[in-house]
């Protein structure tokens, strides 16, 4: 069983133990699921690498600096991580609708995208300003994260994005509430 199958089995045992108990052969099921996940992640990562605006921006940046290795590694790692999040969300992270609201919130907190991801995104933008998304993309990111657009603009222009995020913790907390409620509905 690969790492994805093990993660899936662990998650399902914790959040849907009755489903695992009903399986005739959980070991085979999660081994097969792990292989399926791995294949889908590889396919999606290749698609993201090939179709990414990030690819074009990093290629332009590497021509300017003469260094191609690090931007290429960053591009591939980013595509892989995005693919892992998407596929794991689709195939593994199950949520039991019968959970009480407080338990559902706890589960959501354990599996949700961390605010650190938003801070890292802002730091990457600062490191490579040509990666700043267009207004439409920025508005979509604000919608996805349930934060105001001005917050994202401030985060990317702040001298220290982490400090900016800490100073606006109430915005991030409210955004987390909104994202949780979206998922519960």
PDB file of C-alpha atoms in Angstrom:
ATOM      1  CA  UNK A   1       0.000   0.000   0.000  1.00  0.00           C
ATOM      2  CA  UNK A   2       1.486   3.366  -0.995  1.00  0.00           C
ATOM      3  CA  UNK A   3       1.456   6.560   1.077  1.00  0.00           C
ATOM      4  CA  UNK A   4      -1.864   7.739  -0.370  1.00  0.00           C
ATOM      5  CA  UNK A   5      -3.575   4.446   0.394  1.00  0.00           C
ATOM      6  CA  UNK A   6      -2.257   4.597   3.960  1.00  0.00           C
ATOM      7  CA  UNK A   7      -3.478   8.188   4.399  1.00  0.00           C
ATOM      8  CA  UNK A   8      -6.883   7.234   3.030  1.00  0.00           C
ATOM      9  CA  UNK A   9      -7.174   4.198   5.302  1.00  0.00           C
ATOM     10  CA  UNK A  10      -6.157   6.231   8.340  1.00  0.00           C
ATOM     11  CA  UNK A  11      -8.625   8.999   7.497  1.00  0.00           C
ATOM     12  CA  UNK A  12     -11.506   6.614   6.827  1.00  0.00           C
ATOM     13  CA  UNK A  13     -10.833   4.629  10.008  1.00  0.00           C
ATOM     14  CA  UNK A  14     -11.057   7.859  11.947  1.00  0.00           C
ATOM     15  CA  UNK A  15     -14.033   9.515  10.239  1.00  0.00           C
ATOM     16  CA  UNK A  16     -16.013   6.622   8.773  1.00  0.00           C
ATOM     17  CA  UNK A  17     -15.074   3.479  10.692  1.00  0.00           C
ATOM     18  CA  UNK A  18     -18.409   1.826   9.891  1.00  0.00           C
ATOM     19  CA  UNK A  19     -17.654   2.047   6.154  1.00  0.00           C
ATOM     20  CA  UNK A  20     -14.261   0.400   6.645  1.00  0.00           C
ATOM     21  CA  UNK A  21     -15.825  -2.346   8.774  1.00  0.00           C
ATOM     22  CA  UNK A  22     -18.361  -3.110   6.035  1.00  0.00           C
ATOM     23  CA  UNK A  23     -15.628  -3.731   3.453  1.00  0.00           C
ATOM     24  CA  UNK A  24     -14.767  -7.334   2.595  1.00  0.00           C
ATOM     25  CA  UNK A  25     -11.071  -6.549   2.027  1.00  0.00           C
ATOM     26  CA  UNK A  26     -10.063  -3.046   3.176  1.00  0.00           C
ATOM     27  CA  UNK A  27      -6.372  -3.745   2.506  1.00  0.00           C
ATOM     28  CA  UNK A  28      -6.986  -4.381  -1.192  1.00  0.00           C
ATOM     29  CA  UNK A  29      -9.467  -1.523  -1.468  1.00  0.00           C
ATOM     30  CA  UNK A  30      -7.028   1.032  -0.036  1.00  0.00           C
ATOM     31  CA  UNK A  31      -4.080  -0.397  -1.974  1.00  0.00           C
ATOM     32  CA  UNK A  32      -6.056   0.029  -5.197  1.00  0.00           C
ATOM     33  CA  UNK A  33      -7.279   3.459  -4.103  1.00  0.00           C
ATOM     34  CA  UNK A  34      -3.692   4.515  -3.361  1.00  0.00           C
ATOM     35  CA  UNK A  35      -2.614   3.503  -6.872  1.00  0.00           C
ATOM     36  CA  UNK A  36      -5.568   5.352  -8.394  1.00  0.00           C
ATOM     37  CA  UNK A  37      -4.742   8.472  -6.364  1.00  0.00           C
ATOM     38  CA  UNK A  38      -1.086   8.310  -7.360  1.00  0.00           C
ATOM     39  CA  UNK A  39      -1.965   7.997 -11.045  1.00  0.00           C
ATOM     40  CA  UNK A  40      -4.471  10.861 -10.947  1.00  0.00           C
ATOM     41  CA  UNK A  41      -1.994  13.087  -9.104  1.00  0.00           C
ATOM     42  CA  UNK A  42       0.693  12.408 -11.719  1.00  0.00           C
ATOM     43  CA  UNK A  43      -1.714  13.107 -14.581  1.00  0.00           C
ATOM     44  CA  UNK A  44      -3.056  16.304 -13.043  1.00  0.00           C
ATOM     45  CA  UNK A  45       0.417  17.543 -12.098  1.00  0.00           C
ATOM     46  CA  UNK A  46       1.582  17.096 -15.715  1.00  0.00           C
ATOM     47  CA  UNK A  47      -1.470  19.000 -16.953  1.00  0.00           C
ATOM     48  CA  UNK A  48      -0.853  21.805 -14.469  1.00  0.00           C
ATOM     49  CA  UNK A  49       2.814  22.008 -15.433  1.00  0.00           C
ATOM     50  CA  UNK A  50       1.984  22.181 -19.128  1.00  0.00           C
ATOM     51  CA  UNK A  51      -0.918  24.638 -18.903  1.00  0.00           C
ATOM     52  CA  UNK A  52       0.241  26.843 -16.108  1.00  0.00           C
ATOM     53  CA  UNK A  53       0.680  30.588 -16.374  1.00  0.00           C
ATOM     54  CA  UNK A  54       3.152  29.959 -13.599  1.00  0.00           C
ATOM     55  CA  UNK A  55       5.221  28.006 -16.105  1.00  0.00           C
ATOM     56  CA  UNK A  56       5.413  30.988 -18.439  1.00  0.00           C
ATOM     57  CA  UNK A  57       6.231  33.459 -15.683  1.00  0.00           C
ATOM     58  CA  UNK A  58       8.950  31.276 -14.231  1.00  0.00           C
ATOM     59  CA  UNK A  59      10.427  30.600 -17.658  1.00  0.00           C
ATOM     60  CA  UNK A  60      10.617  34.352 -18.309  1.00  0.00           C
ATOM     61  CA  UNK A  61      12.159  34.898 -14.898  1.00  0.00           C
ATOM     62  CA  UNK A  62      14.752  32.174 -15.485  1.00  0.00           C
ATOM     63  CA  UNK A  63      15.782  33.719 -18.809  1.00  0.00           C
ATOM     64  CA  UNK A  64      16.423  37.010 -17.058  1.00  0.00           C
ATOM     65  CA  UNK A  65      18.509  35.531 -14.263  1.00  0.00           C
ATOM     66  CA  UNK A  66      20.128  32.778 -16.289  1.00  0.00           C
ATOM     67  CA  UNK A  67      19.168  30.156 -13.707  1.00  0.00           C
ATOM     68  CA  UNK A  68      16.629  27.577 -14.778  1.00  0.00           C
ATOM     69  CA  UNK A  69      16.967  24.841 -12.210  1.00  0.00           C
ATOM     70  CA  UNK A  70      15.278  26.391  -9.158  1.00  0.00           C
ATOM     71  CA  UNK A  71      12.301  27.889 -11.026  1.00  0.00           C
ATOM     72  CA  UNK A  72      11.749  24.541 -12.737  1.00  0.00           C
ATOM     73  CA  UNK A  73      11.850  22.676  -9.416  1.00  0.00           C
ATOM     74  CA  UNK A  74       9.477  25.221  -7.848  1.00  0.00           C
ATOM     75  CA  UNK A  75       7.073  24.943 -10.782  1.00  0.00           C
ATOM     76  CA  UNK A  76       6.992  21.154 -10.615  1.00  0.00           C
ATOM     77  CA  UNK A  77       6.631  21.051  -6.821  1.00  0.00           C
ATOM     78  CA  UNK A  78       3.799  23.577  -6.925  1.00  0.00           C
ATOM     79  CA  UNK A  79       1.970  21.599  -9.609  1.00  0.00           C
ATOM     80  CA  UNK A  80       2.433  18.377  -7.638  1.00  0.00           C
ATOM     81  CA  UNK A  81       1.147  19.875  -4.385  1.00  0.00           C
ATOM     82  CA  UNK A  82      -1.893  21.384  -6.071  1.00  0.00           C
ATOM     83  CA  UNK A  83      -2.629  18.049  -7.761  1.00  0.00           C
ATOM     84  CA  UNK A  84      -2.308  16.211  -4.434  1.00  0.00           C
ATOM     85  CA  UNK A  85      -4.745  18.594  -2.740  1.00  0.00           C
ATOM     86  CA  UNK A  86      -7.297  18.306  -5.540  1.00  0.00           C
ATOM     87  CA  UNK A  87      -7.183  14.525  -5.880  1.00  0.00           C
ATOM     88  CA  UNK A  88      -7.104  13.824  -2.146  1.00  0.00           C
ATOM     89  CA  UNK A  89     -10.078  16.143  -1.671  1.00  0.00           C
ATOM     90  CA  UNK A  90     -12.009  14.315  -4.390  1.00  0.00           C
ATOM     91  CA  UNK A  91     -11.143  10.747  -3.472  1.00  0.00           C
ATOM     92  CA  UNK A  92     -10.155  10.575   0.186  1.00  0.00           C
ATOM     93  CA  UNK A  93     -11.341  13.317   2.496  1.00  0.00           C
ATOM     94  CA  UNK A  94     -14.809  12.101   3.348  1.00  0.00           C
ATOM     95  CA  UNK A  95     -17.027  13.959   5.726  1.00  0.00           C
ATOM     96  CA  UNK A  96     -19.702  12.269   7.764  1.00  0.00           C
ATOM     97  CA  UNK A  97     -22.846  14.413   7.511  1.00  0.00           C
ATOM     98  CA  UNK A  98     -24.156  12.868  10.701  1.00  0.00           C
ATOM     99  CA  UNK A  99     -21.430  14.499  12.793  1.00  0.00           C
ATOM    100  CA  UNK A 100     -22.557  17.098  15.299  1.00  0.00           C
ATOM    101  CA  UNK A 101     -21.609  20.621  14.257  1.00  0.00           C
ATOM    102  CA  UNK A 102     -18.756  20.978  16.746  1.00  0.00           C
ATOM    103  CA  UNK A 103     -17.214  17.660  15.637  1.00  0.00           C
ATOM    104  CA  UNK A 104     -17.690  18.590  11.987  1.00  0.00           C
ATOM    105  CA  UNK A 105     -15.906  21.883  12.660  1.00  0.00           C
ATOM    106  CA  UNK A 106     -13.052  20.084  14.392  1.00  0.00           C
ATOM    107  CA  UNK A 107     -12.712  17.696  11.429  1.00  0.00           C
ATOM    108  CA  UNK A 108     -12.794  20.612   9.014  1.00  0.00           C
ATOM    109  CA  UNK A 109     -10.107  22.477  10.979  1.00  0.00           C
ATOM    110  CA  UNK A 110      -7.851  19.424  10.801  1.00  0.00           C
ATOM    111  CA  UNK A 111      -8.163  19.040   7.031  1.00  0.00           C
ATOM    112  CA  UNK A 112      -8.662  22.583   5.743  1.00  0.00           C
ATOM    113  CA  UNK A 113      -6.078  24.587   3.870  1.00  0.00           C
ATOM    114  CA  UNK A 114      -3.974  26.433   6.405  1.00  0.00           C
ATOM    115  CA  UNK A 115      -3.740  30.216   6.518  1.00  0.00           C
ATOM    116  CA  UNK A 116      -0.016  29.535   6.101  1.00  0.00           C
ATOM    117  CA  UNK A 117      -0.789  28.693   2.466  1.00  0.00           C
ATOM    118  CA  UNK A 118      -2.103  32.212   1.941  1.00  0.00           C
ATOM    119  CA  UNK A 119       0.961  33.739   3.623  1.00  0.00           C
ATOM    120  CA  UNK A 120       3.281  31.577   1.496  1.00  0.00           C
ATOM    121  CA  UNK A 121       1.385  32.653  -1.621  1.00  0.00           C
ATOM    122  CA  UNK A 122       1.911  36.323  -0.713  1.00  0.00           C
ATOM    123  CA  UNK A 123       5.611  35.724  -0.062  1.00  0.00           C
ATOM    124  CA  UNK A 124       5.982  34.018  -3.461  1.00  0.00           C
ATOM    125  CA  UNK A 125       4.296  37.013  -5.091  1.00  0.00           C
ATOM    126  CA  UNK A 126       6.766  39.317  -3.363  1.00  0.00           C
ATOM    127  CA  UNK A 127       9.699  37.176  -4.491  1.00  0.00           C
ATOM    128  CA  UNK A 128       8.463  37.227  -8.094  1.00  0.00           C
ATOM    129  CA  UNK A 129       6.176  40.251  -8.637  1.00  0.00           C
ATOM    130  CA  UNK A 130       5.469  39.145 -12.207  1.00  0.00           C
ATOM    131  CA  UNK A 131       3.429  36.297 -10.647  1.00  0.00           C
ATOM    132  CA  UNK A 132       0.872  38.773  -9.245  1.00  0.00           C
ATOM    133  CA  UNK A 133      -2.470  37.512 -10.490  1.00  0.00           C
ATOM    134  CA  UNK A 134      -4.735  39.584 -12.685  1.00  0.00           C
ATOM    135  CA  UNK A 135      -7.598  41.399 -10.985  1.00  0.00           C
ATOM    136  CA  UNK A 136     -10.083  38.693 -11.953  1.00  0.00           C
ATOM    137  CA  UNK A 137      -7.823  35.965 -10.533  1.00  0.00           C
ATOM    138  CA  UNK A 138      -7.236  37.987  -7.377  1.00  0.00           C
ATOM    139  CA  UNK A 139     -10.987  38.432  -6.932  1.00  0.00           C
ATOM    140  CA  UNK A 140     -11.484  34.681  -7.402  1.00  0.00           C
ATOM    141  CA  UNK A 141      -8.798  33.927  -4.806  1.00  0.00           C
ATOM    142  CA  UNK A 142     -10.499  36.358  -2.415  1.00  0.00           C
ATOM    143  CA  UNK A 143     -13.817  34.612  -3.031  1.00  0.00           C
ATOM    144  CA  UNK A 144     -12.309  31.139  -2.563  1.00  0.00           C
ATOM    145  CA  UNK A 145     -10.638  32.172   0.704  1.00  0.00           C
ATOM    146  CA  UNK A 146     -13.659  34.291   1.775  1.00  0.00           C
ATOM    147  CA  UNK A 147     -11.489  37.339   2.396  1.00  0.00           C
ATOM    148  CA  UNK A 148     -11.865  40.845   0.974  1.00  0.00           C
ATOM    149  CA  UNK A 149      -9.783  41.687  -2.072  1.00  0.00           C
ATOM    150  CA  UNK A 150      -8.195  44.575  -0.170  1.00  0.00           C
ATOM    151  CA  UNK A 151      -6.896  42.043   2.353  1.00  0.00           C
ATOM    152  CA  UNK A 152      -5.067  40.078  -0.365  1.00  0.00           C
ATOM    153  CA  UNK A 153      -3.649  43.270  -1.872  1.00  0.00           C
ATOM    154  CA  UNK A 154      -2.471  44.357   1.565  1.00  0.00           C
ATOM    155  CA  UNK A 155      -1.008  40.922   2.259  1.00  0.00           C
ATOM    156  CA  UNK A 156       1.023  40.926  -0.961  1.00  0.00           C
ATOM    157  CA  UNK A 157       2.246  44.486  -0.462  1.00  0.00           C
ATOM    158  CA  UNK A 158       3.011  44.197   3.267  1.00  0.00           C
ATOM    159  CA  UNK A 159       6.673  44.274   4.194  1.00  0.00           C
ATOM    160  CA  UNK A 160       6.153  41.109   6.262  1.00  0.00           C
ATOM    161  CA  UNK A 161       3.051  39.170   5.113  1.00  0.00           C
ATOM    162  CA  UNK A 162       2.987  36.982   8.243  1.00  0.00           C
ATOM    163  CA  UNK A 163       2.868  40.060  10.468  1.00  0.00           C
ATOM    164  CA  UNK A 164       0.091  41.540   8.301  1.00  0.00           C
ATOM    165  CA  UNK A 165      -1.889  38.297   8.631  1.00  0.00           C
ATOM    166  CA  UNK A 166      -1.386  38.294  12.402  1.00  0.00           C
ATOM    167  CA  UNK A 167      -2.583  41.911  12.601  1.00  0.00           C
ATOM    168  CA  UNK A 168      -5.720  40.939  10.660  1.00  0.00           C
ATOM    169  CA  UNK A 169      -6.423  37.684  12.474  1.00  0.00           C
ATOM    170  CA  UNK A 170     -10.104  38.562  12.858  1.00  0.00           C
ATOM    171  CA  UNK A 171     -10.457  38.676   9.043  1.00  0.00           C
ATOM    172  CA  UNK A 172      -8.877  35.235   8.732  1.00  0.00           C
ATOM    173  CA  UNK A 173     -11.032  33.824  11.551  1.00  0.00           C
ATOM    174  CA  UNK A 174     -14.218  35.142   9.949  1.00  0.00           C
ATOM    175  CA  UNK A 175     -13.095  33.813   6.561  1.00  0.00           C
ATOM    176  CA  UNK A 176     -12.580  30.374   8.121  1.00  0.00           C
ATOM    177  CA  UNK A 177     -16.129  30.518   9.511  1.00  0.00           C
ATOM    178  CA  UNK A 178     -17.534  31.392   6.095  1.00  0.00           C
ATOM    179  CA  UNK A 179     -15.580  28.605   4.351  1.00  0.00           C
ATOM    180  CA  UNK A 180     -16.716  26.070   6.956  1.00  0.00           C
ATOM    181  CA  UNK A 181     -20.361  27.095   6.560  1.00  0.00           C
ATOM    182  CA  UNK A 182     -20.050  26.819   2.784  1.00  0.00           C
ATOM    183  CA  UNK A 183     -18.875  23.248   3.168  1.00  0.00           C
ATOM    184  CA  UNK A 184     -21.497  22.249   5.735  1.00  0.00           C
ATOM    185  CA  UNK A 185     -24.364  23.375   3.504  1.00  0.00           C
TER     186      UNK A 185
END
